[in-house]
PDB file of C-alpha atoms and ligand atoms in Angstrom:
ATOM      1  CA  MET A 866      -6.763 -19.859 -18.612  1.00 60.00           C
ATOM      2  CA  ILE A 867      -8.814 -18.027 -15.975  1.00 69.00           C
ATOM      3  CA  ALA A 868     -12.498 -18.973 -16.038  1.00 68.00           C
ATOM      4  CA  ASN A 869     -14.818 -16.045 -15.539  1.00 76.00           C
ATOM      5  CA  HIS A 870     -17.927 -17.202 -13.638  1.00 78.00           C
ATOM      6  CA  PHE A 871     -18.983 -13.639 -12.970  1.00 83.00           C
ATOM      7  CA  THR A 872     -21.708 -12.063 -15.027  1.00 79.00           C
ATOM      8  CA  ASP A 873     -21.106  -8.377 -14.344  1.00 91.00           C
ATOM      9  CA  MET A 874     -17.386  -8.331 -13.587  1.00 97.00           C
ATOM     10  CA  LYS A 875     -14.806  -8.438 -16.399  1.00 97.00           C
ATOM     11  CA  ILE A 876     -11.404 -10.043 -15.979  1.00 98.00           C
ATOM     12  CA  ILE A 877      -8.879  -8.474 -18.346  1.00 98.00           C
ATOM     13  CA  ARG A 878      -5.442 -10.008 -18.807  1.00 98.00           C
ATOM     14  CA  THR A 879      -3.820  -7.928 -21.540  1.00 98.00           C
ATOM     15  CA  VAL A 880      -2.594  -4.354 -21.670  1.00 98.00           C
ATOM     16  CA  SER A 881      -4.162  -3.682 -25.079  1.00 98.00           C
ATOM     17  CA  GLU A 882      -7.623  -4.868 -24.014  1.00 98.00           C
ATOM     18  CA  MET A 883      -7.472  -2.857 -20.785  1.00 98.00           C
ATOM     19  CA  GLN A 884      -6.407   0.291 -22.644  1.00 98.00           C
ATOM     20  CA  HIS A 885      -9.162  -0.189 -25.200  1.00 98.00           C
ATOM     21  CA  HIS A 886     -11.807  -0.565 -22.453  1.00 98.00           C
ATOM     22  CA  ALA A 887     -10.441   2.450 -20.597  1.00 98.00           C
ATOM     23  CA  ASP A 888     -10.723   4.579 -23.757  1.00 98.00           C
ATOM     24  CA  GLU A 889     -14.314   3.461 -24.310  1.00 98.00           C
ATOM     25  CA  LEU A 890     -15.269   4.052 -20.658  1.00 98.00           C
ATOM     26  CA  ARG A 891     -13.694   7.493 -20.530  1.00 98.00           C
ATOM     27  CA  LYS A 892     -16.069   8.748 -23.248  1.00 98.00           C
ATOM     28  CA  ASP A 893     -18.855   9.152 -20.684  1.00 98.00           C
ATOM     29  CA  LYS A 894     -17.729   7.664 -17.348  1.00 98.00           C
ATOM     30  CA  THR A 895     -15.160   8.224 -14.607  1.00 98.00           C
ATOM     31  CA  ILE A 896     -12.756   5.428 -13.671  1.00 98.00           C
ATOM     32  CA  GLY A 897     -11.689   4.718 -10.085  1.00 98.00           C
ATOM     33  CA  PHE A 898      -8.645   2.493  -9.639  1.00 99.00           C
ATOM     34  CA  VAL A 899      -7.253   0.383  -6.791  1.00 99.00           C
ATOM     35  CA  PRO A 900      -3.846  -1.205  -7.499  1.00 98.00           C
ATOM     36  CA  THR A 901      -3.131  -4.298  -5.353  1.00 98.00           C
ATOM     37  CA  MET A 902      -0.907  -7.343  -5.177  1.00 98.00           C
ATOM     38  CA  GLY A 903      -3.908  -9.532  -4.367  1.00 98.00           C
ATOM     39  CA  TYR A 904      -4.569 -11.848  -1.415  1.00 97.00           C
ATOM     40  CA  LEU A 905      -7.208  -9.330  -0.527  1.00 98.00           C
ATOM     41  CA  HIS A 906      -8.450  -8.411   2.930  1.00 98.00           C
ATOM     42  CA  GLU A 907     -10.853  -5.836   4.374  1.00 98.00           C
ATOM     43  CA  GLY A 908      -8.192  -3.116   3.967  1.00 98.00           C
ATOM     44  CA  HIS A 909      -8.145  -3.577   0.195  1.00 98.00           C
ATOM     45  CA  LEU A 910     -11.935  -3.865   0.057  1.00 98.00           C
ATOM     46  CA  ALA A 911     -12.317  -0.566   1.929  1.00 98.00           C
ATOM     47  CA  LEU A 912     -10.299   1.066  -0.864  1.00 98.00           C
ATOM     48  CA  VAL A 913     -12.613  -0.519  -3.439  1.00 98.00           C
ATOM     49  CA  LYS A 914     -15.669   0.817  -1.567  1.00 98.00           C
ATOM     50  CA  ALA A 915     -14.109   4.302  -1.531  1.00 98.00           C
ATOM     51  CA  ALA A 916     -13.403   4.091  -5.280  1.00 98.00           C
ATOM     52  CA  LYS A 917     -17.015   3.060  -5.940  1.00 98.00           C
ATOM     53  CA  ILE A 918     -18.281   6.169  -4.183  1.00 98.00           C
ATOM     54  CA  LEU A 919     -15.947   8.393  -6.237  1.00 97.00           C
ATOM     55  CA  ALA A 920     -16.217   6.952  -9.716  1.00 98.00           C
ATOM     56  CA  ASP A 921     -18.718   5.374 -12.126  1.00 98.00           C
ATOM     57  CA  VAL A 922     -16.540   2.330 -12.852  1.00 98.00           C
ATOM     58  CA  VAL A 923     -14.020   0.609 -10.566  1.00 98.00           C
ATOM     59  CA  VAL A 924     -10.942  -1.227 -11.812  1.00 98.00           C
ATOM     60  CA  VAL A 925      -8.827  -3.281  -9.387  1.00 98.00           C
ATOM     61  CA  SER A 926      -5.462  -4.584 -10.529  1.00 98.00           C
ATOM     62  CA  ILE A 927      -3.942  -7.735  -9.099  1.00 98.00           C
ATOM     63  CA  PHE A 928      -0.261  -7.968  -9.903  1.00 98.00           C
ATOM     64  CA  VAL A 929       2.607  -9.103  -7.681  1.00 98.00           C
ATOM     65  CA  ASN A 930       5.160  -6.729  -9.117  1.00 98.00           C
ATOM     66  CA  PRO A 931       8.512  -8.539  -9.345  1.00 98.00           C
ATOM     67  CA  ILE A 932      10.618  -5.376  -9.713  1.00 97.00           C
ATOM     68  CA  GLN A 933       9.677  -4.040  -6.281  1.00 97.00           C
ATOM     69  CA  PHE A 934      11.048  -7.107  -4.468  1.00 96.00           C
ATOM     70  CA  GLY A 935      14.727  -7.361  -3.517  1.00 95.00           C
ATOM     71  CA  PRO A 936      16.655 -10.602  -4.173  1.00 93.00           C
ATOM     72  CA  SER A 937      16.276 -11.787  -0.562  1.00 91.00           C
ATOM     73  CA  GLU A 938      12.613 -10.772  -0.234  1.00 93.00           C
ATOM     74  CA  ASP A 939       9.434 -12.851  -0.356  1.00 92.00           C
ATOM     75  CA  LEU A 940       8.450 -12.617  -4.064  1.00 96.00           C
ATOM     76  CA  SER A 941       8.163 -16.374  -4.631  1.00 95.00           C
ATOM     77  CA  ARG A 942       6.254 -17.070  -1.423  1.00 93.00           C
ATOM     78  CA  TYR A 943       4.040 -13.953  -1.542  1.00 96.00           C
ATOM     79  CA  PRO A 944       0.491 -15.327  -0.960  1.00 96.00           C
ATOM     80  CA  ARG A 945      -1.701 -15.652  -4.048  1.00 97.00           C
ATOM     81  CA  ASP A 946      -5.297 -16.834  -4.489  1.00 98.00           C
ATOM     82  CA  PHE A 947      -6.918 -15.336  -7.562  1.00 98.00           C
ATOM     83  CA  GLU A 948     -10.206 -17.267  -7.315  1.00 97.00           C
ATOM     84  CA  ARG A 949     -10.810 -16.048  -3.769  1.00 97.00           C
ATOM     85  CA  ASP A 950      -9.825 -12.469  -4.674  1.00 98.00           C
ATOM     86  CA  ALA A 951     -12.160 -12.462  -7.684  1.00 98.00           C
ATOM     87  CA  LYS A 952     -15.064 -13.679  -5.549  1.00 97.00           C
ATOM     88  CA  LEU A 953     -14.449 -10.932  -2.958  1.00 98.00           C
ATOM     89  CA  LEU A 954     -14.216  -8.272  -5.678  1.00 98.00           C
ATOM     90  CA  ASP A 955     -17.390  -9.527  -7.329  1.00 97.00           C
ATOM     91  CA  GLU A 956     -19.178  -9.180  -3.964  1.00 97.00           C
ATOM     92  CA  GLU A 957     -17.985  -5.545  -3.854  1.00 97.00           C
ATOM     93  CA  LYS A 958     -19.463  -5.041  -7.348  1.00 97.00           C
ATOM     94  CA  THR A 959     -16.071  -4.333  -8.893  1.00 98.00           C
ATOM     95  CA  ASP A 960     -16.437  -3.716 -12.625  1.00 98.00           C
ATOM     96  CA  ILE A 961     -13.064  -4.881 -13.933  1.00 98.00           C
ATOM     97  CA  ILE A 962     -10.126  -6.871 -12.567  1.00 98.00           C
ATOM     98  CA  PHE A 963      -6.926  -6.193 -14.457  1.00 98.00           C
ATOM     99  CA  TYR A 964      -4.839  -9.321 -13.918  1.00 98.00           C
ATOM    100  CA  PRO A 965      -1.780  -9.355 -16.169  1.00 98.00           C
ATOM    101  CA  ASP A 966       1.095 -11.822 -15.946  1.00 98.00           C
ATOM    102  CA  ASP A 967       4.745 -10.804 -15.596  1.00 98.00           C
ATOM    103  CA  GLY A 968       5.452 -11.108 -19.339  1.00 98.00           C
ATOM    104  CA  GLU A 969       2.512  -8.862 -20.190  1.00 98.00           C
ATOM    105  CA  MET A 970       3.868  -6.121 -17.907  1.00 98.00           C
ATOM    106  CA  TYR A 971       7.600  -6.507 -18.529  1.00 98.00           C
ATOM    107  CA  GLU A 972       9.010  -7.352 -21.936  1.00 97.00           C
ATOM    108  CA  LYS A 973      12.457  -8.964 -21.916  1.00 97.00           C
ATOM    109  CA  ALA A 974      14.068  -5.705 -23.063  1.00 98.00           C
ATOM    110  CA  PHE A 975      12.245  -3.592 -20.440  1.00 98.00           C
ATOM    111  CA  SER A 976      14.559  -0.757 -19.353  1.00 98.00           C
ATOM    112  CA  THR A 977      12.618   2.347 -18.264  1.00 98.00           C
ATOM    113  CA  TYR A 978      12.253   3.167 -14.562  1.00 98.00           C
ATOM    114  CA  VAL A 979      10.632   5.971 -12.565  1.00 98.00           C
ATOM    115  CA  GLU A 980      12.775   7.088  -9.660  1.00 97.00           C
ATOM    116  CA  VAL A 981      11.383   9.432  -7.008  1.00 97.00           C
ATOM    117  CA  LYS A 982      14.518  10.815  -5.437  1.00 96.00           C
ATOM    118  CA  LYS A 983      14.924  11.958  -1.802  1.00 96.00           C
ATOM    119  CA  LEU A 984      11.682  10.410  -0.535  1.00 97.00           C
ATOM    120  CA  GLU A 985      13.169   6.964  -1.090  1.00 94.00           C
ATOM    121  CA  ASP A 986      16.174   7.749   1.141  1.00 95.00           C
ATOM    122  CA  HIS A 987      14.043   7.427   4.272  1.00 97.00           C
ATOM    123  CA  LEU A 988      12.085   4.804   6.247  1.00 96.00           C
ATOM    124  CA  CYS A 989      11.775   1.543   4.246  1.00 95.00           C
ATOM    125  CA  GLY A 990      13.881   2.951   1.409  1.00 95.00           C
ATOM    126  CA  LYS A 991      16.975   2.681   3.641  1.00 94.00           C
ATOM    127  CA  THR A 992      16.842  -1.117   3.677  1.00 93.00           C
ATOM    128  CA  ARG A 993      14.749  -1.924   0.579  1.00 94.00           C
ATOM    129  CA  ALA A 994      17.048  -0.658  -2.187  1.00 94.00           C
ATOM    130  CA  GLY A 995      15.144  -0.108  -5.428  1.00 95.00           C
ATOM    131  CA  HIS A 996      11.772  -0.931  -3.870  1.00 97.00           C
ATOM    132  CA  PHE A 997      10.153   2.460  -4.435  1.00 97.00           C
ATOM    133  CA  THR A 998      11.555   2.715  -7.963  1.00 98.00           C
ATOM    134  CA  GLY A 999       9.809  -0.603  -8.605  1.00 98.00           C
ATOM    135  CA  VAL A1000       6.588   0.746  -7.094  1.00 98.00           C
ATOM    136  CA  ALA A1001       6.699   4.103  -8.933  1.00 98.00           C
ATOM    137  CA  THR A1002       7.454   2.329 -12.212  1.00 98.00           C
ATOM    138  CA  VAL A1003       4.620  -0.185 -11.969  1.00 98.00           C
ATOM    139  CA  VAL A1004       2.117   2.425 -10.777  1.00 99.00           C
ATOM    140  CA  THR A1005       3.031   4.681 -13.717  1.00 99.00           C
ATOM    141  CA  LYS A1006       2.549   1.751 -16.090  1.00 98.00           C
ATOM    142  CA  LEU A1007      -0.783   0.880 -14.449  1.00 99.00           C
ATOM    143  CA  PHE A1008      -1.945   4.504 -14.731  1.00 99.00           C
ATOM    144  CA  ASN A1009      -1.061   4.423 -18.462  1.00 98.00           C
ATOM    145  CA  ILE A1010      -2.961   1.161 -18.890  1.00 99.00           C
ATOM    146  CA  VAL A1011      -6.068   1.745 -16.720  1.00 99.00           C
ATOM    147  CA  LYS A1012      -6.278   5.524 -17.380  1.00 99.00           C
ATOM    148  CA  PRO A1013      -8.086   6.262 -14.093  1.00 99.00           C
ATOM    149  CA  HIS A1014      -9.510   9.601 -12.954  1.00 98.00           C
ATOM    150  CA  TYR A1015      -9.018   8.570  -9.295  1.00 98.00           C
ATOM    151  CA  ALA A1016      -6.632   6.091  -7.668  1.00 98.00           C
ATOM    152  CA  VAL A1017      -7.039   5.050  -4.030  1.00 98.00           C
ATOM    153  CA  PHE A1018      -3.969   4.190  -1.903  1.00 98.00           C
ATOM    154  CA  GLY A1019      -3.818   3.091   1.745  1.00 98.00           C
ATOM    155  CA  GLN A1020      -2.063   5.120   4.442  1.00 98.00           C
ATOM    156  CA  LYS A1021      -0.869   1.786   5.837  1.00 98.00           C
ATOM    157  CA  ASP A1022       1.945   2.116   3.273  1.00 98.00           C
ATOM    158  CA  TYR A1023       2.579   5.737   4.133  1.00 98.00           C
ATOM    159  CA  GLN A1024       5.886   6.115   2.301  1.00 98.00           C
ATOM    160  CA  GLN A1025       4.421   4.505  -0.820  1.00 98.00           C
ATOM    161  CA  LEU A1026       1.506   6.970  -0.728  1.00 98.00           C
ATOM    162  CA  THR A1027       3.912   9.912  -0.341  1.00 98.00           C
ATOM    163  CA  VAL A1028       6.106   8.683  -3.205  1.00 98.00           C
ATOM    164  CA  ILE A1029       3.070   8.270  -5.500  1.00 98.00           C
ATOM    165  CA  GLU A1030       1.695  11.713  -4.609  1.00 98.00           C
ATOM    166  CA  ARG A1031       5.103  13.289  -5.375  1.00 98.00           C
ATOM    167  CA  MET A1032       5.427  11.352  -8.640  1.00 98.00           C
ATOM    168  CA  VAL A1033       1.960  12.374  -9.850  1.00 98.00           C
ATOM    169  CA  ARG A1034       2.734  16.047  -9.181  1.00 98.00           C
ATOM    170  CA  ASP A1035       6.241  15.928 -10.630  1.00 98.00           C
ATOM    171  CA  LEU A1036       5.249  14.103 -13.830  1.00 98.00           C
ATOM    172  CA  ASN A1037       1.862  15.861 -14.218  1.00 98.00           C
ATOM    173  CA  GLN A1038       0.110  12.512 -14.302  1.00 98.00           C
ATOM    174  CA  ASP A1039      -3.572  13.170 -14.889  1.00 98.00           C
ATOM    175  CA  VAL A1040      -5.022  11.279 -11.924  1.00 98.00           C
ATOM    176  CA  LYS A1041      -6.228  12.295  -8.479  1.00 98.00           C
ATOM    177  CA  ILE A1042      -4.669  10.335  -5.625  1.00 98.00           C
ATOM    178  CA  ILE A1043      -7.076   9.527  -2.794  1.00 98.00           C
ATOM    179  CA  PRO A1044      -5.496   8.454   0.518  1.00 98.00           C
ATOM    180  CA  HIS A1045      -7.445   5.976   2.635  1.00 98.00           C
ATOM    181  CA  PRO A1046      -6.985   5.417   6.401  1.00 98.00           C
ATOM    182  CA  THR A1047      -5.524   2.123   7.630  1.00 98.00           C
ATOM    183  CA  ILE A1048      -8.020  -0.645   8.289  1.00 98.00           C
ATOM    184  CA  ARG A1049      -7.265  -2.710  11.387  1.00 98.00           C
ATOM    185  CA  GLU A1050      -8.340  -5.990  12.930  1.00 97.00           C
ATOM    186  CA  ALA A1051     -10.624  -5.578  15.975  1.00 97.00           C
ATOM    187  CA  ASP A1052      -7.583  -5.879  18.267  1.00 96.00           C
ATOM    188  CA  GLY A1053      -5.647  -3.140  16.435  1.00 98.00           C
ATOM    189  CA  LEU A1054      -3.295  -5.086  14.138  1.00 98.00           C
ATOM    190  CA  ALA A1055      -3.090  -3.349  10.757  1.00 98.00           C
ATOM    191  CA  MET A1056      -4.481  -5.659   8.088  1.00 98.00           C
ATOM    192  CA  SER A1057      -1.841  -6.969   5.690  1.00 97.00           C
ATOM    193  CA  SER A1058      -1.572  -9.843   3.231  1.00 94.00           C
ATOM    194  CA  ARG A1059       1.664 -10.720   5.067  1.00 94.00           C
ATOM    195  CA  ASN A1060      -0.191 -11.300   8.385  1.00 97.00           C
ATOM    196  CA  THR A1061      -0.923 -14.751   7.002  1.00 96.00           C
ATOM    197  CA  TYR A1062       2.772 -15.644   7.572  1.00 96.00           C
ATOM    198  CA  LEU A1063       2.420 -15.121  11.357  1.00 97.00           C
ATOM    199  CA  SER A1064       2.119 -18.044  13.789  1.00 98.00           C
ATOM    200  CA  SER A1065      -0.451 -17.492  16.556  1.00 97.00           C
ATOM    201  CA  GLU A1066       2.341 -16.590  18.994  1.00 97.00           C
ATOM    202  CA  GLU A1067       3.819 -14.094  16.498  1.00 98.00           C
ATOM    203  CA  ARG A1068       0.348 -12.713  15.824  1.00 97.00           C
ATOM    204  CA  ARG A1069      -0.018 -12.005  19.558  1.00 97.00           C
ATOM    205  CA  LYS A1070       3.384 -10.290  19.717  1.00 97.00           C
ATOM    206  CA  ALA A1071       2.600  -8.193  16.633  1.00 98.00           C
ATOM    207  CA  LEU A1072      -0.066  -6.412  18.703  1.00 97.00           C
ATOM    208  CA  PHE A1073       2.664  -4.477  20.477  1.00 98.00           C
ATOM    209  CA  ILE A1074       3.120  -2.515  17.231  1.00 98.00           C
ATOM    210  CA  SER A1075      -0.346  -0.956  17.176  1.00 98.00           C
ATOM    211  CA  ALA A1076      -0.292  -0.648  20.987  1.00 98.00           C
ATOM    212  CA  SER A1077       2.903   1.415  20.734  1.00 98.00           C
ATOM    213  CA  LEU A1078       1.292   3.691  18.118  1.00 98.00           C
ATOM    214  CA  ARG A1079      -1.707   4.272  20.401  1.00 98.00           C
ATOM    215  CA  LYS A1080       0.687   5.189  23.225  1.00 98.00           C
ATOM    216  CA  ALA A1081       2.438   7.707  20.942  1.00 98.00           C
ATOM    217  CA  GLU A1082      -0.932   9.237  20.008  1.00 98.00           C
ATOM    218  CA  GLU A1083      -1.804   9.574  23.709  1.00 97.00           C
ATOM    219  CA  MET A1084       1.523  11.270  24.427  1.00 98.00           C
ATOM    220  CA  PHE A1085       1.021  13.631  21.486  1.00 97.00           C
ATOM    221  CA  SER A1086      -2.540  14.427  22.615  1.00 96.00           C
ATOM    222  CA  SER A1087      -1.271  15.217  26.109  1.00 96.00           C
ATOM    223  CA  GLY A1088       0.989  17.884  24.578  1.00 96.00           C
ATOM    224  CA  ILE A1089       4.344  16.079  24.287  1.00 97.00           C
ATOM    225  CA  ARG A1090       6.231  17.369  21.229  1.00 97.00           C
ATOM    226  CA  ASP A1091       9.677  15.891  21.857  1.00 98.00           C
ATOM    227  CA  ALA A1092      10.197  13.186  19.189  1.00 98.00           C
ATOM    228  CA  GLY A1093      12.936  11.505  21.242  1.00 98.00           C
ATOM    229  CA  GLU A1094      10.617  11.038  24.209  1.00 98.00           C
ATOM    230  CA  ILE A1095       7.860   9.513  22.043  1.00 98.00           C
ATOM    231  CA  ARG A1096      10.352   7.260  20.227  1.00 98.00           C
ATOM    232  CA  LYS A1097      11.698   5.996  23.545  1.00 98.00           C
ATOM    233  CA  ALA A1098       8.225   5.085  24.818  1.00 98.00           C
ATOM    234  CA  VAL A1099       7.432   3.274  21.546  1.00 98.00           C
ATOM    235  CA  ASN A1100      10.737   1.400  21.702  1.00 98.00           C
ATOM    236  CA  THR A1101      10.013   0.302  25.278  1.00 98.00           C
ATOM    237  CA  ILE A1102       6.627  -1.135  24.287  1.00 98.00           C
ATOM    238  CA  LEU A1103       8.086  -2.957  21.264  1.00 98.00           C
ATOM    239  CA  HIS A1104      10.643  -4.559  23.587  1.00 97.00           C
ATOM    240  CA  THR A1105       8.089  -5.623  26.234  1.00 95.00           C
ATOM    241  CA  GLU A1106       8.803  -9.236  25.213  1.00 92.00           C
ATOM    242  CA  ASP A1107      11.476 -10.904  23.101  1.00 94.00           C
ATOM    243  CA  GLY A1108      10.485 -11.581  19.514  1.00 94.00           C
ATOM    244  CA  ILE A1109      10.165  -8.183  17.861  1.00 97.00           C
ATOM    245  CA  ASP A1110      13.227  -7.151  15.909  1.00 97.00           C
ATOM    246  CA  VAL A1111      12.924  -3.406  15.320  1.00 97.00           C
ATOM    247  CA  GLU A1112      14.204  -2.113  11.969  1.00 97.00           C
ATOM    248  CA  TYR A1113      13.224   1.497  12.572  1.00 97.00           C
ATOM    249  CA  ILE A1114      11.009   3.728  14.677  1.00 98.00           C
ATOM    250  CA  ASP A1115      11.103   7.061  12.874  1.00 98.00           C
ATOM    251  CA  ILE A1116       9.287  10.296  13.490  1.00 97.00           C
ATOM    252  CA  CYS A1117       9.396  12.362  10.352  1.00 97.00           C
ATOM    253  CA  ASP A1118       7.886  15.275   8.501  1.00 97.00           C
ATOM    254  CA  ALA A1119       4.709  14.013   6.799  1.00 96.00           C
ATOM    255  CA  MET A1120       5.650  15.556   3.422  1.00 95.00           C
ATOM    256  CA  THR A1121       9.443  15.201   3.157  1.00 96.00           C
ATOM    257  CA  LEU A1122       9.833  12.105   5.385  1.00 97.00           C
ATOM    258  CA  GLU A1123      12.907  13.730   6.938  1.00 97.00           C
ATOM    259  CA  ASP A1124      13.516  12.970  10.614  1.00 97.00           C
ATOM    260  CA  ILE A1125      12.364  15.658  13.013  1.00 97.00           C
ATOM    261  CA  SER A1126      13.221  16.229  16.661  1.00 97.00           C
ATOM    262  CA  THR A1127      10.239  18.403  17.570  1.00 97.00           C
ATOM    263  CA  LEU A1128       6.678  17.813  16.386  1.00 96.00           C
ATOM    264  CA  GLU A1129       5.573  21.168  15.056  1.00 92.00           C
ATOM    265  CA  LYS A1130       4.023  20.436  11.660  1.00 89.00           C
ATOM    266  CA  LYS A1131       2.132  17.355  10.504  1.00 94.00           C
ATOM    267  CA  ALA A1132       4.345  14.400  11.389  1.00 97.00           C
ATOM    268  CA  VAL A1133       4.326  10.653  10.933  1.00 98.00           C
ATOM    269  CA  LEU A1134       5.504   8.022  13.337  1.00 98.00           C
ATOM    270  CA  ALA A1135       6.440   4.994  11.248  1.00 98.00           C
ATOM    271  CA  ILE A1136       7.570   1.583  12.454  1.00 98.00           C
ATOM    272  CA  ALA A1137       9.098  -1.365  10.613  1.00 97.00           C
ATOM    273  CA  CYS A1138       9.995  -4.549  12.428  1.00 97.00           C
ATOM    274  CA  ARG A1139      10.307  -8.256  12.043  1.00 97.00           C
ATOM    275  CA  VAL A1140       8.145 -10.601  14.034  1.00 97.00           C
ATOM    276  CA  GLY A1141       9.804 -13.956  13.433  1.00 96.00           C
ATOM    277  CA  LYS A1142      10.642 -13.857   9.723  1.00 94.00           C
ATOM    278  CA  THR A1143       7.741 -11.557   8.824  1.00 96.00           C
ATOM    279  CA  ARG A1144       8.432  -7.899   8.150  1.00 96.00           C
ATOM    280  CA  LEU A1145       5.552  -5.686   9.291  1.00 97.00           C
ATOM    281  CA  ILE A1146       5.062  -1.932   8.939  1.00 98.00           C
ATOM    282  CA  ASP A1147       2.602   0.429  10.567  1.00 98.00           C
ATOM    283  CA  ASN A1148       2.308   4.150  11.219  1.00 98.00           C
ATOM    284  CA  THR A1149       0.227   6.926  12.667  1.00 98.00           C
ATOM    285  CA  ILE A1150      -0.122  10.538  11.644  1.00 97.00           C
ATOM    286  CA  LEU A1151       0.468  12.947  14.499  1.00 97.00           C
ATOM    287  CA  THR A1152      -1.343  16.221  13.842  1.00 91.00           C
ATOM    288  CA  GLU A1153      -3.212  18.781  15.860  1.00 80.00           C
ATOM    289  CA  ALA A1154      -6.411  17.019  14.726  1.00 73.00           C
ATOM    290  CA  LEU A1155      -5.566  14.328  17.301  1.00 63.00           C
ATOM    291  CA  GLN A1156      -5.885  16.881  20.103  1.00 55.00           C
TER     292      GLN A1156
HETATM  293  P1  AMP B 944      -0.872  -4.365  -1.453  1.00 89.87           P
HETATM  294  O1  AMP B 944      -1.760  -5.407  -2.036  1.00 89.87           O
HETATM  295  O2  AMP B 944      -0.300  -4.733  -0.118  1.00 89.87           O
HETATM  296  O3  AMP B 944       0.144  -3.846  -2.425  1.00 89.87           O
HETATM  297  O4  AMP B 944      -1.812  -3.119  -1.134  1.00 89.87           O
HETATM  298  C1  AMP B 944      -2.631  -2.542  -2.112  1.00 89.87           C
HETATM  299  C2  AMP B 944      -3.230  -1.266  -1.562  1.00 89.87           C
HETATM  300  O5  AMP B 944      -3.980  -1.572  -0.387  1.00 89.87           O
HETATM  301  C3  AMP B 944      -2.170  -0.227  -1.142  1.00 89.87           C
HETATM  302  O6  AMP B 944      -2.648   1.072  -1.476  1.00 89.87           O
HETATM  303  C4  AMP B 944      -2.102  -0.412   0.351  1.00 89.87           C
HETATM  304  O7  AMP B 944      -1.671   0.733   1.051  1.00 89.87           O
HETATM  305  C5  AMP B 944      -3.556  -0.726   0.666  1.00 89.87           C
HETATM  306  N1  AMP B 944      -3.680  -1.419   1.947  1.00 89.87           N
HETATM  307  C6  AMP B 944      -3.044  -2.546   2.340  1.00 89.87           C
HETATM  308  N2  AMP B 944      -3.379  -2.844   3.619  1.00 89.87           N
HETATM  309  C7  AMP B 944      -4.211  -1.874   4.030  1.00 89.87           C
HETATM  310  C8  AMP B 944      -4.908  -1.602   5.252  1.00 89.87           C
HETATM  311  N3  AMP B 944      -4.787  -2.400   6.325  1.00 89.87           N
HETATM  312  N4  AMP B 944      -5.695  -0.520   5.322  1.00 89.87           N
HETATM  313  C9  AMP B 944      -5.831   0.319   4.244  1.00 89.87           C
HETATM  314  N5  AMP B 944      -5.209   0.123   3.080  1.00 89.87           N
HETATM  315  C10 AMP B 944      -4.425  -0.959   2.963  1.00 89.87           C
END
C-alpha cells in the first residue's frame, strides 16, 4: 500500500481509475504527460515543467517496463525510490502520478506488441533486440490509459523519441509529441538514472562522452561535413584513457537514423558506450542552427 501524504497530488495505481480520471479531465482540461521509469533527476523534472506550461493538468507515470529490458540487462537492479520521486513531483506541482505494478500493465496472457520497423535497426536497436518494441508497446498502452493531449520526451534518448514520433504518425495516435533538450550536469554529463551506478572514477571518465560531442559540434560549426572525420575525432577523445568501451559512434540522418557519410541535412551524432559495467548513451544534433 502506498501512503499518499500529498494533499494536491493524486497517486493512481490502476488502469481503470486512471482512464476514468482522464475522461473526466478531458471534458474541460488539457492533459500533459511525462512517461518515466522513476528515480527522477533534473532531466525528468524539466520535462514535467515543460508539460505544466503546455497543459492544464500534468500526469507523470512511473513504471519500470519489464518488456523493454533484455534478459542480460539491468531490470532487477534498475534504481527505484518511489517516496523520493513522489516528493520531487509534488514539489513540481504534478497533478497525478500513475504508478501501476507489472500485473496491472501486463496480464498473463498479454500478447499484443507495437513494432516500429526500420528505425529499430539502427543505433541501440542493433544490440538491444526487442527494446524499442517494448518501448513502443508500453507508450501506446500509456497513451490509451492517460489519454494525454501532449506527451514530453527527452532528446537524451534520441532514437526512442524518433520511434515514438514515427509510431504516433503511423498509427494516428491523437497526441502531440513534444521533444525536450537534454539536461546535463554542470560539467556536461547527461543526466541519467543510470549515472548512480558509476563509481567516482567512472564518473570522471564518463565526461569524455560529452566532451567528444562538444568537439564534434565545434568541427561542424567550423564547416567540416565529412562524417568520417568527425567520427574519428570523437573516437580519439573516447579513447583518451582506458575504461570506455565504445559500442557505437554513429552519425545518421535525424529522421531515418540511417548512417550518412556527408552532413548535408539535419544529422545526429549518437554514442553508446560502457563505462565499467554501466551503459551510457548521449547525442547531439548537428544542424545549420549550430553555425
Ligand atoms: P527514463 O526514466 O530514463 O525512461 O526517462 C523518462 C523520460 O525522461 C524520457 O523521455 C527521457 O528521454 C527523459 N530524460 C531522461 N534523461 C534526460 C535528460 N538528461 N534530459 C532530458 N530528458 C531526459
